Short mmCIF file of C-alpha atoms in Angstrom, two decimals:
data_model
loop_
_atom_site.label_atom_id
_atom_site.label_comp_id
_atom_site.label_asym_id
_atom_site.label_seq_id
_atom_site.Cartn_x
_atom_site.Cartn_y
_atom_site.Cartn_z
CA ASP A 1 198.53 76.20 60.84
CA ARG A 2 202.22 76.58 60.06
CA GLU A 3 203.35 75.00 63.33
CA ASP A 4 201.38 71.84 62.66
CA ALA A 5 202.68 71.82 59.09
CA LEU A 6 206.27 71.38 60.33
CA THR A 7 205.56 68.84 63.09
CA VAL A 8 206.12 65.09 62.81
CA TYR A 9 204.65 62.33 64.92
CA VAL A 10 207.23 59.68 65.85
CA GLY A 11 205.88 56.34 67.05
CA SER A 12 207.14 52.86 67.97
CA LEU A 13 209.83 54.31 70.20
CA PRO A 14 211.57 52.06 72.73
CA GLU A 15 211.09 52.64 76.47
CA ALA A 16 214.76 53.61 76.76
CA VAL A 17 214.23 56.67 74.54
CA SER A 18 215.01 60.12 75.91
CA GLU A 19 214.78 63.71 74.73
CA VAL A 20 218.56 63.70 74.30
CA ILE A 21 218.46 60.67 71.98
CA LEU A 22 215.61 62.16 69.94
CA LYS A 23 217.42 65.51 69.63
CA GLN A 24 220.58 63.75 68.50
CA ARG A 25 218.82 61.64 65.86
CA PHE A 26 216.36 64.21 64.55
CA GLY A 27 218.68 67.17 65.01
CA GLU A 28 220.57 65.73 62.03
CA CYS A 29 217.48 66.64 59.96
CA GLY A 30 217.42 70.30 60.96
CA GLU A 31 216.74 72.72 63.78
CA ILE A 32 214.16 71.44 66.26
CA THR A 33 211.90 74.14 67.68
CA ARG A 34 209.81 71.93 69.96
CA LEU A 35 209.94 68.34 71.19
CA TYR A 36 207.24 66.64 73.25
CA LEU A 37 207.91 63.16 74.70
CA PRO A 38 205.03 62.16 77.01
CA ARG A 39 205.75 59.94 80.00
CA THR A 40 203.69 57.72 82.29
CA ASP A 41 203.17 58.61 85.95
CA GLU A 42 206.22 56.44 86.64
CA GLY A 43 208.35 58.55 84.28
CA VAL A 44 208.60 55.94 81.50
CA PRO A 45 208.25 57.29 77.93
CA GLN A 46 204.95 56.28 76.34
CA GLY A 47 206.59 55.31 73.03
CA TRP A 48 205.74 58.32 70.89
CA ALA A 49 206.72 61.96 70.45
CA PHE A 50 205.97 65.12 68.50
CA ILE A 51 208.90 67.01 66.99
CA GLN A 52 208.52 70.42 65.38
CA PHE A 53 211.09 71.74 62.92
CA ALA A 54 212.07 75.29 62.04
CA THR A 55 212.10 74.59 58.28
CA GLN A 56 210.32 72.55 55.65
CA GLU A 57 213.65 70.94 54.78
CA GLY A 58 214.11 69.64 58.33
CA PHE A 59 210.53 68.35 58.36
CA ASP A 60 211.01 66.56 55.03
CA LYS A 61 214.28 64.95 56.18
CA ALA A 62 212.56 63.73 59.33
CA LEU A 63 209.77 62.12 57.30
CA ALA A 64 212.45 60.24 55.36
CA LEU A 65 213.39 58.45 58.61
CA HIS A 66 210.08 56.53 58.58
CA ASP A 67 210.72 52.81 59.01
CA ASP A 68 214.32 53.46 60.10
CA TYR A 69 215.95 52.75 63.45
CA LEU A 70 216.16 55.39 66.17
CA ASP A 71 219.45 53.97 67.45
CA PRO A 72 220.50 50.41 66.54
CA GLU A 73 222.38 50.07 69.83
CA LEU A 74 219.26 51.01 71.78
CA ASP A 75 216.79 48.66 70.12
CA THR A 76 217.79 46.71 67.03
CA LYS A 77 214.38 45.21 66.25
CA ARG A 78 212.08 48.22 66.42
CA LYS A 79 211.70 50.64 63.51
CA MET A 80 210.23 54.09 64.04
CA ARG A 81 207.05 55.35 62.48
CA VAL A 82 207.45 58.96 61.33
CA ASN A 83 204.42 60.73 59.89
CA LYS A 84 203.10 64.25 59.48
CA ALA A 85 201.37 65.22 62.72
CA LYS A 86 197.64 65.69 62.38
CA SER A 87 196.26 69.14 63.10
CA LYS A 88 194.45 69.58 66.38
CA GLY A 89 190.81 68.82 65.89
CA SER A 90 191.28 66.65 62.79
#
């Protein structure tokens, strides 16, 4: 559906990541309508997130961040994976 079409999967995130950091970095791409950052029972991010954009343009700009750094000051060795999220059930 349309929601899945504008959602990216972001992987290889450092443990120090937060919703605020993701919104700052990906908000540069366009308006974010939903952000999901799962955490362990201890509250530590699991290293991946789903980010949904309001527009195709925002989605496309986010995909262009594949293999880029989330925040060089946060983790200078780890590059993000940014891909189109797979539809539920696929």
